[in-house]
mmCIF file of N, CA and C in Angstrom:
data_model
loop_
_atom_site.group_PDB
_atom_site.id
_atom_site.type_symbol
_atom_site.label_atom_id
_atom_site.label_comp_id
_atom_site.label_asym_id
_atom_site.label_seq_id
_atom_site.Cartn_x
_atom_site.Cartn_y
_atom_site.Cartn_z
ATOM 1 N N MET N 249 172.720 102.149 126.250
ATOM 2 C CA MET N 249 173.786 102.927 126.765
ATOM 3 C C MET N 249 173.142 104.421 126.223
ATOM 4 N N SER N 250 173.522 105.599 127.202
ATOM 5 C CA SER N 250 173.536 107.089 126.849
ATOM 6 C C SER N 250 174.453 107.710 126.939
ATOM 7 N N GLU N 251 174.411 108.646 126.594
ATOM 8 C CA GLU N 251 175.317 109.917 126.146
ATOM 9 C C GLU N 251 175.357 110.524 127.432
ATOM 10 N N CYS N 252 176.468 111.121 128.140
ATOM 11 C CA CYS N 252 176.687 111.987 129.074
ATOM 12 C C CYS N 252 177.722 112.890 128.765
ATOM 13 N N PRO N 253 177.724 114.141 129.327
ATOM 14 C CA PRO N 253 178.756 115.084 129.194
ATOM 15 C C PRO N 253 180.213 115.004 129.572
ATOM 16 N N HIS N 254 180.254 113.704 130.402
ATOM 17 C CA HIS N 254 181.541 113.355 130.863
ATOM 18 C C HIS N 254 182.584 112.840 129.749
ATOM 19 N N THR N 255 181.715 111.951 128.907
ATOM 20 C CA THR N 255 182.396 111.311 127.887
ATOM 21 C C THR N 255 183.249 112.275 126.847
ATOM 22 N N ALA N 256 182.398 113.284 126.744
ATOM 23 C CA ALA N 256 183.072 114.478 125.789
ATOM 24 C C ALA N 256 184.520 115.161 126.271
ATOM 25 N N ALA N 257 184.649 115.122 127.831
ATOM 26 C CA ALA N 257 185.846 115.758 128.242
ATOM 27 C C ALA N 257 187.160 114.543 128.545
ATOM 28 N N LEU N 258 186.656 113.131 127.991
ATOM 29 C CA LEU N 258 187.837 112.410 128.015
ATOM 30 C C LEU N 258 189.050 112.608 127.261
ATOM 31 N N PRO N 259 190.276 111.990 127.634
ATOM 32 C CA PRO N 259 191.289 112.400 126.409
ATOM 33 C C PRO N 259 191.016 111.610 125.346
ATOM 34 N N ARG N 260 191.507 112.456 124.208
ATOM 35 C CA ARG N 260 191.024 111.305 123.121
ATOM 36 C C ARG N 260 191.567 110.072 122.697
ATOM 37 N N ARG N 261 192.894 109.976 123.140
ATOM 38 C CA ARG N 261 193.318 108.468 123.500
ATOM 39 C C ARG N 261 193.159 107.987 124.661
ATOM 40 N N GLU N 262 192.814 106.693 124.685
ATOM 41 C CA GLU N 262 192.776 106.393 125.839
ATOM 42 C C GLU N 262 193.869 106.098 126.778
ATOM 43 N N PRO N 263 193.997 105.966 127.909
ATOM 44 C CA PRO N 263 195.404 106.092 128.781
ATOM 45 C C PRO N 263 196.032 105.007 128.875
ATOM 46 N N VAL N 264 197.050 104.957 128.994
ATOM 47 C CA VAL N 264 197.840 103.642 129.054
ATOM 48 C C VAL N 264 197.601 103.038 130.538
ATOM 49 N N PRO N 265 197.142 101.666 130.838
ATOM 50 C CA PRO N 265 197.061 101.359 131.960
ATOM 51 C C PRO N 265 198.419 101.492 133.128
ATOM 52 N N LEU N 266 197.898 101.745 134.141
ATOM 53 C CA LEU N 266 199.083 101.927 135.305
ATOM 54 C C LEU N 266 199.587 100.892 135.722
ATOM 55 N N ALA N 267 198.335 99.607 135.388
ATOM 56 C CA ALA N 267 199.084 98.367 136.017
ATOM 57 C C ALA N 267 198.213 97.235 135.205
ATOM 58 N N GLU N 268 198.555 96.046 135.430
ATOM 59 C CA GLU N 268 197.963 94.811 134.818
ATOM 60 C C GLU N 268 196.854 94.302 135.466
ATOM 61 N N THR N 269 196.754 94.636 136.959
ATOM 62 C CA THR N 269 195.786 94.165 137.948
ATOM 63 C C THR N 269 195.596 95.150 138.961
ATOM 64 N N CYS N 270 194.506 95.129 139.679
ATOM 65 C CA CYS N 270 194.172 96.166 141.001
ATOM 66 C C CYS N 270 195.525 96.170 142.024
ATOM 67 N N ARG N 271 196.386 96.986 142.062
ATOM 68 C CA ARG N 271 197.488 97.050 142.944
ATOM 69 C C ARG N 271 197.154 97.217 144.316
ATOM 70 N N ASP N 272 195.856 98.075 144.464
ATOM 71 C CA ASP N 272 195.428 98.345 146.037
ATOM 72 C C ASP N 272 195.185 96.710 146.377
ATOM 73 N N CYS N 273 194.431 95.920 145.803
ATOM 74 C CA CYS N 273 193.937 94.464 146.275
ATOM 75 C C CYS N 273 195.256 93.858 146.359
ATOM 76 N N LEU N 274 196.217 93.923 145.822
ATOM 77 C CA LEU N 274 197.453 92.865 146.236
ATOM 78 C C LEU N 274 198.143 93.463 147.381
ATOM 79 N N THR N 275 198.301 94.952 147.473
ATOM 80 C CA THR N 275 198.971 95.573 148.624
ATOM 81 C C THR N 275 197.785 95.086 149.965
ATOM 82 N N ALA N 276 196.538 95.062 149.735
ATOM 83 C CA ALA N 276 195.698 94.659 151.027
ATOM 84 C C ALA N 276 195.502 93.209 151.134
ATOM 85 N N GLY N 277 196.432 92.185 150.316
ATOM 86 C CA GLY N 277 196.468 90.660 150.294
ATOM 87 C C GLY N 277 194.857 90.326 149.846
ATOM 88 N N ALA N 278 194.154 91.094 148.918
ATOM 89 C CA ALA N 278 192.957 90.374 148.544
ATOM 90 C C ALA N 278 193.144 90.075 146.985
ATOM 91 N N GLN N 279 192.105 89.460 146.642
ATOM 92 C CA GLN N 279 192.100 88.791 145.155
ATOM 93 C C GLN N 279 191.224 89.800 144.450
ATOM 94 N N PRO N 280 191.706 90.608 143.564
ATOM 95 C CA PRO N 280 191.077 91.512 142.634
ATOM 96 C C PRO N 280 189.943 90.744 141.869
ATOM 97 N N VAL N 281 188.638 91.484 141.618
ATOM 98 C CA VAL N 281 187.473 90.870 140.773
ATOM 99 C C VAL N 281 187.201 91.871 140.010
ATOM 100 N N HIS N 282 187.197 91.265 138.458
ATOM 101 C CA HIS N 282 186.672 92.073 137.561
ATOM 102 C C HIS N 282 187.200 93.456 137.585
ATOM 103 N N LEU N 283 188.200 93.571 136.787
ATOM 104 C CA LEU N 283 188.989 94.873 136.574
ATOM 105 C C LEU N 283 188.382 95.791 135.852
ATOM 106 N N ARG N 284 188.600 97.279 135.940
ATOM 107 C CA ARG N 284 188.055 98.129 135.503
ATOM 108 C C ARG N 284 189.251 99.308 135.354
ATOM 109 N N LEU N 285 189.063 100.011 134.169
ATOM 110 C CA LEU N 285 190.373 101.113 133.668
ATOM 111 C C LEU N 285 189.640 102.444 133.895
ATOM 112 N N CYS N 286 190.332 103.426 134.664
ATOM 113 C CA CYS N 286 189.951 104.753 134.591
ATOM 114 C C CYS N 286 190.128 105.468 133.325
ATOM 115 N N LEU N 287 189.207 105.930 132.465
ATOM 116 C CA LEU N 287 189.649 106.475 131.402
ATOM 117 C C LEU N 287 189.931 107.990 131.088
ATOM 118 N N VAL N 288 190.209 108.456 132.432
ATOM 119 C CA VAL N 288 191.125 109.765 132.690
ATOM 120 C C VAL N 288 192.539 109.660 132.706
ATOM 121 N N CYS N 289 192.937 108.645 133.439
ATOM 122 C CA CYS N 289 194.274 108.654 134.041
ATOM 123 C C CYS N 289 194.967 107.132 133.925
ATOM 124 N N GLY N 290 194.132 106.202 133.754
ATOM 125 C CA GLY N 290 194.659 104.820 133.243
ATOM 126 C C GLY N 290 194.746 103.958 134.622
ATOM 127 N N HIS N 291 194.112 104.383 135.631
ATOM 128 C CA HIS N 291 194.207 103.428 137.258
ATOM 129 C C HIS N 291 193.591 102.072 136.769
ATOM 130 N N VAL N 292 193.957 101.287 137.427
ATOM 131 C CA VAL N 292 193.378 100.006 137.367
ATOM 132 C C VAL N 292 192.539 99.647 138.681
ATOM 133 N N GLY N 293 191.525 99.422 138.806
ATOM 134 C CA GLY N 293 190.938 99.125 140.201
ATOM 135 C C GLY N 293 189.927 97.856 140.221
ATOM 136 N N CYS N 294 189.682 97.262 141.186
ATOM 137 C CA CYS N 294 188.292 96.089 141.001
ATOM 138 C C CYS N 294 187.124 96.851 141.171
ATOM 139 N N CYS N 295 186.160 95.798 140.526
ATOM 140 C CA CYS N 295 184.842 96.383 140.557
ATOM 141 C C CYS N 295 184.147 96.418 141.927
ATOM 142 N N ASP N 296 182.983 96.578 141.953
ATOM 143 C CA ASP N 296 181.770 96.617 143.134
ATOM 144 C C ASP N 296 181.737 95.148 143.737
ATOM 145 N N SER N 297 182.083 94.329 142.908
ATOM 146 C CA SER N 297 181.996 92.810 142.998
ATOM 147 C C SER N 297 183.089 92.560 144.117
ATOM 148 N N SER N 298 184.150 93.105 143.952
ATOM 149 C CA SER N 298 185.249 92.907 144.771
ATOM 150 C C SER N 298 184.971 93.439 146.447
ATOM 151 N N PRO N 299 185.260 93.115 147.500
ATOM 152 C CA PRO N 299 185.131 93.601 148.963
ATOM 153 C C PRO N 299 185.800 94.891 148.948
ATOM 154 N N LEU N 300 186.650 95.216 148.371
ATOM 155 C CA LEU N 300 187.428 96.341 148.618
ATOM 156 C C LEU N 300 186.879 97.724 147.634
ATOM 157 N N ARG N 301 186.378 97.161 146.196
ATOM 158 C CA ARG N 301 185.561 98.283 145.537
ATOM 159 C C ARG N 301 186.881 99.495 145.130
ATOM 160 N N HIS N 302 187.879 99.103 144.608
ATOM 161 C CA HIS N 302 188.850 99.964 144.420
ATOM 162 C C HIS N 302 188.503 100.982 143.414
ATOM 163 N N ALA N 303 187.840 100.763 142.124
ATOM 164 C CA ALA N 303 187.737 101.450 141.141
ATOM 165 C C ALA N 303 186.477 102.360 141.456
ATOM 166 N N THR N 304 185.465 102.254 142.288
ATOM 167 C CA THR N 304 184.712 103.240 142.871
ATOM 168 C C THR N 304 185.526 104.237 143.840
ATOM 169 N N GLY N 305 186.621 103.608 144.605
ATOM 170 C CA GLY N 305 187.217 104.386 145.575
ATOM 171 C C GLY N 305 188.023 105.311 144.719
ATOM 172 N N HIS N 306 188.584 104.980 143.634
ATOM 173 C CA HIS N 306 189.149 105.935 142.947
ATOM 174 C C HIS N 306 188.134 107.110 142.305
ATOM 175 N N PHE N 307 187.067 106.625 141.655
ATOM 176 C CA PHE N 307 186.328 107.749 141.205
ATOM 177 C C PHE N 307 186.148 108.758 142.364
ATOM 178 N N GLU N 308 185.649 108.094 143.747
ATOM 179 C CA GLU N 308 185.390 109.043 144.853
ATOM 180 C C GLU N 308 186.618 109.914 145.249
ATOM 181 N N GLU N 309 187.882 109.517 145.239
ATOM 182 C CA GLU N 309 188.915 110.044 145.430
ATOM 183 C C GLU N 309 189.411 111.232 144.621
ATOM 184 N N THR N 310 189.067 111.012 143.320
ATOM 185 C CA THR N 310 189.662 111.736 142.354
ATOM 186 C C THR N 310 188.494 112.581 141.244
ATOM 187 N N GLY N 311 187.472 112.057 141.578
ATOM 188 C CA GLY N 311 186.325 112.607 140.819
ATOM 189 C C GLY N 311 186.213 112.393 139.418
ATOM 190 N N HIS N 312 187.398 111.367 138.979
ATOM 191 C CA HIS N 312 187.392 110.796 137.424
ATOM 192 C C HIS N 312 186.123 110.002 137.445
ATOM 193 N N PRO N 313 185.334 110.679 136.324
ATOM 194 C CA PRO N 313 183.790 110.150 136.025
ATOM 195 C C PRO N 313 183.701 108.827 135.228
ATOM 196 N N VAL N 314 184.498 108.497 134.322
ATOM 197 C CA VAL N 314 184.188 107.365 133.456
ATOM 198 C C VAL N 314 185.426 106.118 133.446
ATOM 199 N N MET N 315 184.955 104.975 133.521
ATOM 200 C CA MET N 315 185.784 104.071 133.366
ATOM 201 C C MET N 315 185.254 103.017 132.350
ATOM 202 N N ARG N 316 186.217 102.139 132.000
ATOM 203 C CA ARG N 316 185.630 100.679 131.106
ATOM 204 C C ARG N 316 186.001 99.500 131.945
ATOM 205 N N SER N 317 185.287 98.600 131.406
ATOM 206 C CA SER N 317 186.005 97.195 131.746
ATOM 207 C C SER N 317 187.317 96.939 131.081
ATOM 208 N N PHE N 318 188.259 96.275 131.968
ATOM 209 C CA PHE N 318 189.330 95.851 131.690
ATOM 210 C C PHE N 318 189.562 94.449 131.789
ATOM 211 N N GLU N 319 188.185 94.055 131.252
ATOM 212 C CA GLU N 319 188.491 92.501 131.228
ATOM 213 C C GLU N 319 188.440 92.197 129.834
ATOM 214 N N PRO N 320 189.148 91.007 129.475
ATOM 215 C CA PRO N 320 189.206 90.524 127.999
ATOM 216 C C PRO N 320 187.892 90.486 127.331
ATOM 217 N N GLY N 321 187.667 90.748 126.050
ATOM 218 C CA GLY N 321 186.322 90.687 125.579
ATOM 219 C C GLY N 321 185.258 91.867 125.816
ATOM 220 N N GLU N 322 185.545 92.547 126.729
ATOM 221 C CA GLU N 322 184.486 93.491 127.027
ATOM 222 C C GLU N 322 184.817 95.006 126.682
ATOM 223 N N ASP N 323 184.171 95.705 126.443
ATOM 224 C CA ASP N 323 184.304 97.053 126.055
ATOM 225 C C ASP N 323 183.362 98.167 126.659
ATOM 226 N N TRP N 324 182.420 97.822 127.366
ATOM 227 C CA TRP N 324 181.477 98.751 127.893
ATOM 228 C C TRP N 324 182.290 99.654 128.906
ATOM 229 N N ARG N 325 181.706 101.013 128.968
ATOM 230 C CA ARG N 325 182.206 101.972 129.702
ATOM 231 C C ARG N 325 180.725 102.576 130.915
ATOM 232 N N TRP N 326 181.221 102.930 131.856
ATOM 233 C CA TRP N 326 180.438 103.205 132.975
ATOM 234 C C TRP N 326 180.677 104.756 133.454
ATOM 235 N N CYS N 327 179.748 105.454 133.533
ATOM 236 C CA CYS N 327 179.859 106.866 134.386
ATOM 237 C C CYS N 327 179.365 106.925 135.559
ATOM 238 N N PHE N 328 180.285 107.212 136.560
ATOM 239 C CA PHE N 328 179.851 107.105 137.913
ATOM 240 C C PHE N 328 179.005 108.062 138.246
ATOM 241 N N VAL N 329 179.165 109.392 137.747
ATOM 242 C CA VAL N 329 178.470 110.537 137.877
ATOM 243 C C VAL N 329 176.802 110.199 137.513
ATOM 244 N N ASP N 330 176.816 109.806 136.375
ATOM 245 C CA ASP N 330 175.212 109.740 135.723
ATOM 246 C C ASP N 330 174.893 108.333 136.295
ATOM 247 N N GLY N 331 175.597 107.284 136.885
ATOM 248 C CA GLY N 331 175.211 105.989 137.003
ATOM 249 C C GLY N 331 174.589 104.951 135.924
ATOM 250 N N SER N 332 175.336 105.350 134.915
ATOM 251 C CA SER N 332 174.801 104.661 133.594
ATOM 252 C C SER N 332 175.828 103.942 132.715
ATOM 253 N N LEU N 333 175.571 103.193 131.787
ATOM 254 C CA LEU N 333 176.573 102.781 130.941
ATOM 255 C C LEU N 333 176.413 103.877 129.781
ATOM 256 N N VAL N 334 177.884 104.067 129.050
ATOM 257 C CA VAL N 334 177.917 105.109 128.091
ATOM 258 C C VAL N 334 178.665 104.767 126.953
#
């Protein structure tokens, strides 16, 4: 894991998840795969293994740089800007 300048700009408290699953997948009639939580606003989206890639889409639309896995037992974080675990 590496440090990036984007982690310093994150809210001190992790945002409350806005959903239990990827709502965009449910709206599209798709099954979410491996959920991700935006650490800026709490958006929950599916990972890049999902056909619709909503977590990446959220980053592309908002510029929110860091997310973490929203899967039980996982606590890793990813910076989209730096393309690395942080």
